[in-house]
XYZ file of C-alpha atoms in Angstrom:
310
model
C -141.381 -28.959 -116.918
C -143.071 -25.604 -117.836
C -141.369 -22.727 -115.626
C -143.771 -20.179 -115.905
C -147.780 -20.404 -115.816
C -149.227 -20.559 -119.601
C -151.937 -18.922 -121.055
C -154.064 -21.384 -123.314
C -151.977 -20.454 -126.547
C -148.774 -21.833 -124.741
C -150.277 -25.583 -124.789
C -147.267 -26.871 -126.720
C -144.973 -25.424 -123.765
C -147.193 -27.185 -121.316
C -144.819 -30.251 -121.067
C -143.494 -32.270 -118.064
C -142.147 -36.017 -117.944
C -139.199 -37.970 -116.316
C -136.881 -39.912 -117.657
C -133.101 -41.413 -117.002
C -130.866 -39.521 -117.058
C -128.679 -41.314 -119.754
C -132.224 -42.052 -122.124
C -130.875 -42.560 -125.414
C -130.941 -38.996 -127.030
C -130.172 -36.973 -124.111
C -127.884 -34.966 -123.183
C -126.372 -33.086 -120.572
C -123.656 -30.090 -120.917
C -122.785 -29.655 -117.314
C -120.335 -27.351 -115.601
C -117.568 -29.022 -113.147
C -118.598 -29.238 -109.827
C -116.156 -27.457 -107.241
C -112.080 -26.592 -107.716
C -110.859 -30.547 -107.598
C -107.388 -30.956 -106.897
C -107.031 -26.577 -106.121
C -104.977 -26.538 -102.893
C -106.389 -22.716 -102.078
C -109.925 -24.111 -102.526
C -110.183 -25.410 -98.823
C -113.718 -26.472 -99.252
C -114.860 -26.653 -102.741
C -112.022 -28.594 -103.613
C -113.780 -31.301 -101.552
C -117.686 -29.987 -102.348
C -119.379 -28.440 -105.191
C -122.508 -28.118 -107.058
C -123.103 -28.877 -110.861
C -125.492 -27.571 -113.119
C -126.167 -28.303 -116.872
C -128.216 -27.454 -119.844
C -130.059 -31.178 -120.445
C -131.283 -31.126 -123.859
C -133.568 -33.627 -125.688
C -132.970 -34.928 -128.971
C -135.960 -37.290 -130.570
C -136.047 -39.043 -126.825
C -139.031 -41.808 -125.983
C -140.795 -40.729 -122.987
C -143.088 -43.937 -121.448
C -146.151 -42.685 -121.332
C -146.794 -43.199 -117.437
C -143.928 -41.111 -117.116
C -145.956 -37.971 -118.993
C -147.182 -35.451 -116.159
C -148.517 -32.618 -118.490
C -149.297 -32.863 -122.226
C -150.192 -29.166 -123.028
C -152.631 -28.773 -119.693
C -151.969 -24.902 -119.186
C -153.733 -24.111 -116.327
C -152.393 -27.273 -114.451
C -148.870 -26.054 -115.415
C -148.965 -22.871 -113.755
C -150.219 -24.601 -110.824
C -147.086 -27.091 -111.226
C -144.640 -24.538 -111.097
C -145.668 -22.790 -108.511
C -145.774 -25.525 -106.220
C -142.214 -26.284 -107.623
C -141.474 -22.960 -106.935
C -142.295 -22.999 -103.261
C -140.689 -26.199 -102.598
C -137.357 -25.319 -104.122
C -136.886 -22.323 -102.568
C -138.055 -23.638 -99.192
C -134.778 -25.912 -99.867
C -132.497 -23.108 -101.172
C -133.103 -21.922 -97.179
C -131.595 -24.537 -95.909
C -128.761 -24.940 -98.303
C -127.765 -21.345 -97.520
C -128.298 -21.296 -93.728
C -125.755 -24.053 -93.933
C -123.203 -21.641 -95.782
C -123.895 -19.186 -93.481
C -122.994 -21.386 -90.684
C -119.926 -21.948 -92.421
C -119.069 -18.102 -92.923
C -120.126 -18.035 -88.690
C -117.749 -20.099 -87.535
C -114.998 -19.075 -90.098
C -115.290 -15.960 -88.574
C -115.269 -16.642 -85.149
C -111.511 -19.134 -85.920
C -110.978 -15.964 -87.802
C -111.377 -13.020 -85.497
C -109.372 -15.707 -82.514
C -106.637 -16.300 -84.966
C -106.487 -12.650 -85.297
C -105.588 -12.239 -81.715
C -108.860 -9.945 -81.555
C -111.962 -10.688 -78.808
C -115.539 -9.913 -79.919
C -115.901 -9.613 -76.334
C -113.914 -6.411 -76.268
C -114.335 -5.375 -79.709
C -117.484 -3.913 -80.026
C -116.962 -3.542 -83.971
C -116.182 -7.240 -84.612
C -119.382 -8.446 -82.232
C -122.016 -6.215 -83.768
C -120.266 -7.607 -87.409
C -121.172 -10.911 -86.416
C -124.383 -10.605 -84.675
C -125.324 -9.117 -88.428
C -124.028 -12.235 -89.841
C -126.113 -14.134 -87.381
C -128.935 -12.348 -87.676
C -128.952 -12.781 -91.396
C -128.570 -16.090 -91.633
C -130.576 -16.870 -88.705
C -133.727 -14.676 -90.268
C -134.660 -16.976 -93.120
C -133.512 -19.785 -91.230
C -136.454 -19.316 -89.172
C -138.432 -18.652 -92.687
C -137.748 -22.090 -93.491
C -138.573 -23.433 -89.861
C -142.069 -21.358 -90.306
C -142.742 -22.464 -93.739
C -142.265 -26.070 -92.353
C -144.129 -25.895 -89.559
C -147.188 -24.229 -90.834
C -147.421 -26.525 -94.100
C -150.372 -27.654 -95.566
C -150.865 -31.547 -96.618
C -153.439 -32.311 -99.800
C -155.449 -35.204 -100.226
C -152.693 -37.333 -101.786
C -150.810 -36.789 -98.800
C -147.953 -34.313 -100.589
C -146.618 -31.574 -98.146
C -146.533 -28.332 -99.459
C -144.065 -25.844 -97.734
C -145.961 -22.115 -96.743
C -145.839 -20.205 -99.521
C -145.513 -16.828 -97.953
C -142.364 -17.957 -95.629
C -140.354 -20.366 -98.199
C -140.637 -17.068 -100.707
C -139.555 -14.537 -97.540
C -136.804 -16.107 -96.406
C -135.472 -17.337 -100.198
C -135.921 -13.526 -101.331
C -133.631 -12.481 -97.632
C -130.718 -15.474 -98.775
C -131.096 -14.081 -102.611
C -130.606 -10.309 -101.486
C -128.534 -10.893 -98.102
C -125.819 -12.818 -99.583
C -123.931 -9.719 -100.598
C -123.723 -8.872 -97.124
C -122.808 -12.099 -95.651
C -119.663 -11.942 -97.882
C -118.989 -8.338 -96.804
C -119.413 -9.248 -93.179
C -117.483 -11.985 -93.359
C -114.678 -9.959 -94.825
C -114.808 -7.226 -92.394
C -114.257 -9.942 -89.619
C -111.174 -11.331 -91.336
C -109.075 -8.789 -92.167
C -106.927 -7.573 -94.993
C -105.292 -11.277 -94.551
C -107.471 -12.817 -96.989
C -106.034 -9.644 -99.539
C -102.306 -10.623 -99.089
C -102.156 -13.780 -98.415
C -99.368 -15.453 -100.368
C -100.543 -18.642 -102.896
C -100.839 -22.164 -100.995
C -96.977 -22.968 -102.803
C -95.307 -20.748 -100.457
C -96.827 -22.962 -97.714
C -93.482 -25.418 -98.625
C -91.243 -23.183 -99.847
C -88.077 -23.654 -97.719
C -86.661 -20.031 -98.781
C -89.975 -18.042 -97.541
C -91.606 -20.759 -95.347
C -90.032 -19.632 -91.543
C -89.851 -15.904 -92.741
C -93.902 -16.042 -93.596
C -95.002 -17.915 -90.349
C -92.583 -15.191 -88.185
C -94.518 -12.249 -89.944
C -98.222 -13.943 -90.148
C -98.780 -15.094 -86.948
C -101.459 -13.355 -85.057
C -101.144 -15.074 -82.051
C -98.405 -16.840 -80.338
C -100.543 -19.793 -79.335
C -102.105 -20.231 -83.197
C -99.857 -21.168 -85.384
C -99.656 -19.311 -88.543
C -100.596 -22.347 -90.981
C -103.725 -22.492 -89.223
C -104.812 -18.918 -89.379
C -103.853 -19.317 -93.255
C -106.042 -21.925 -93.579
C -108.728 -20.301 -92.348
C -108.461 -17.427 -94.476
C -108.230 -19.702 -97.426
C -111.309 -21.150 -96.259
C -112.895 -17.660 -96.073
C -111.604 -16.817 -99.354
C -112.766 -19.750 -101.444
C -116.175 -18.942 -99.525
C -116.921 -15.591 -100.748
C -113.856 -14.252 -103.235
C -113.476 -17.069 -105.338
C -114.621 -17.564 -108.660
C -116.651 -20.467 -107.051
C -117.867 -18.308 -104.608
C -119.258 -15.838 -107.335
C -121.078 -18.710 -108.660
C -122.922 -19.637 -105.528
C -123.731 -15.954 -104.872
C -125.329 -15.652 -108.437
C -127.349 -18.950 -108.130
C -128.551 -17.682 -104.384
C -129.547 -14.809 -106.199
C -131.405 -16.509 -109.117
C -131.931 -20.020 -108.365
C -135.565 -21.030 -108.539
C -136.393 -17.895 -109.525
C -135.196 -14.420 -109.536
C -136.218 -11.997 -106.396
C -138.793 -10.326 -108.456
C -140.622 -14.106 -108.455
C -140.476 -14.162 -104.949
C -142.106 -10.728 -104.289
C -144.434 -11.915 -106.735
C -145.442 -14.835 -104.778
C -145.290 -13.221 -101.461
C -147.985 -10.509 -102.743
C -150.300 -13.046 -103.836
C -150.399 -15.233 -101.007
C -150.435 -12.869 -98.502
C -153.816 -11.922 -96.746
C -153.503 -8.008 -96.879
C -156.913 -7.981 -97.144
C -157.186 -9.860 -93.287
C -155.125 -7.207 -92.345
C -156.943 -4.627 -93.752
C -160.124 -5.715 -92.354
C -158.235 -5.973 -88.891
C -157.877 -2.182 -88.691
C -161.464 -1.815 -89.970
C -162.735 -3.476 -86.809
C -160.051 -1.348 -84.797
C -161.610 1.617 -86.226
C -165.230 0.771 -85.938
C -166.045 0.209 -89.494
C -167.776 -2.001 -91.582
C -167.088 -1.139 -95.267
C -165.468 -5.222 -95.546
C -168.384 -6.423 -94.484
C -170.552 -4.461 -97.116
C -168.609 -5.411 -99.979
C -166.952 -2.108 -100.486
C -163.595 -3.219 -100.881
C -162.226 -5.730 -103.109
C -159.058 -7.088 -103.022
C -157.179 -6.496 -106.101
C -154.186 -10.123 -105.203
C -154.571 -12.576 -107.850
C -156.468 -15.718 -106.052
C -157.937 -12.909 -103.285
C -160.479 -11.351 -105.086
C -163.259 -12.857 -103.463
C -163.604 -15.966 -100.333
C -162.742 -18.794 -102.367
C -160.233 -17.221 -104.503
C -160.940 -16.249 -107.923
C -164.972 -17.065 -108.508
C -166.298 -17.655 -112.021
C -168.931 -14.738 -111.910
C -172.566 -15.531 -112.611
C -173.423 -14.439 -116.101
C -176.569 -12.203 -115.961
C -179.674 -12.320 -117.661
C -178.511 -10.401 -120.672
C -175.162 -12.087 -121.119
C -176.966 -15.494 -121.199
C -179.137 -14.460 -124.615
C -175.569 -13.547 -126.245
């Protein structure tokens, strides 16, 4: 499908269809999903996420199975609406990681022998972590609840919340790692490999020395920081935090979206009442946002007399 809107020279770009996934000619170059089998990776040894290149050689497409066929304007329209619904997804995905990095922390920061409670430092570190994931979490709740339905019956998520809260995950992430670390410690820095875990020589010497407190045992507070680590220092980890940043579409996109969709212009004519004016009403200001130039978004003007004659 196309992933950008198309001018009218761009028909031959214009393309979308379906087909199996194992059609005769294609092809998929895919990248393993996860660390399978990696005793340090606590969850992506167990979880992961693939993504490939799928590429098409001389493949038969039924024809009820053709969406576009070089239909520009609808293609713009199709990836936008593509747009909006994956990144109202990439909210939830993400809130779910940053439940993950939550309650990591917290085992973290009790393993520690430390009390947010009395740690002023550690609480306000997690009520940012909170806060950040909890932010376009709501984005996502907002975008759901205040979708619209077309006459088909398709949902579409709000566009000005699903592109909010997937341009806070895509800039935020960076942050949720650093919290994350600032509640753990240095632990996840020196924490010997997961092959020392049965090593008779170093075993009893490294729980002795790593315990944090005397009713945790130190296994467990290396497993969380494991945990922690595959999360956010992994090579895995720098994956997910590049496709939060650029997956369906970079943050640019998403400010993009968010201008256009937005009714400054409401807003604008809010403070004009405030103030006692009435230039809106006159026609003396026209919004500039693509789709918001006039009440039903983007008018063919009326051709005047002399235009007609051309």
């Amino acid at each position: 499908m196309p992933c950008r809107t198309h001018v009218p020279a761009d028909k031959d770009f214009a393309v979308c269809c379906a087909v199996p996934v194992d059609a005769p000619g294609v092809t998929i170059v895919a990248r393993p999903a996860g660390r399978p089998g990696d005793a340090a990776a606590k969850f992506s040894a167990k979880y992961g996420q693939s993504v490939g290149v799928v590429m098409f050689d001389d493949v038969f497409v039924p024809h009820d199975r053709v969406f576009l066929a070089g239909e520009t304007e609808e293609g713009g329209f199709l990836t936008t609406s593509y747009a909006t619904h994956h990144r109202h997804s990439c909210i939830g995905a993400r809130a779910g990681f940053g439940d993950l990095l939550i309650g990591a922390g917290a085992l973290m920061i009790e393993a520690n022998g430390l009390d947010a409670e009395k740690h002023a430092h550690i609480r306000e570190a997690m009520v940012e972590l909170i806060t950040i994931t909890e932010s376009f979490y709501a984005c996502g709740v907002a975008s759901s609840v205040y979708c619209t339905k077309d006459p088909a019956g398709s949902v579409m998520p709000d566009a000005v919340f699903s592109n909010i809260g997937k341009l806070l995950l895509a800039t935020k992430i960076y942050d949720m790692h650093r919290v994350a670390h600032y509640v753990s410690g240095g632990l996840i820095v020196a924490l010997p490999g997961p092959d020392e875990d049965h090593n008779p020589e170093t075993r009893a010497s490294l729980a002795a020395v790593m315990g944090g407190r005397p009713d945790i045992p130190a296994e467990q507070r290396a497993e969380v920081a494991r945990l922690i680590e595959d999360l956010t220092v992994s090579h895995e980890a720098g994956w997910y935090s590049v496709i939060s940043l650029h997956g369906g579409g970079s943050p640019e996109a998403m400010k993009r979206e968010i201008w256009r969709n937005y009714p400054v212009m409401e807003k604008a004519e809010l403070v004009e009442n405030l103030l006692g004016r009435d230039l809106v009403d006159q026609g003396q200001r026209v919004s500039k946002q693509p789709g918001r130039c006039c009440a039903t978004g983007c008018e063919v003007p009326t051709p005047s007399a002399a235009e007609s004659l051309l």
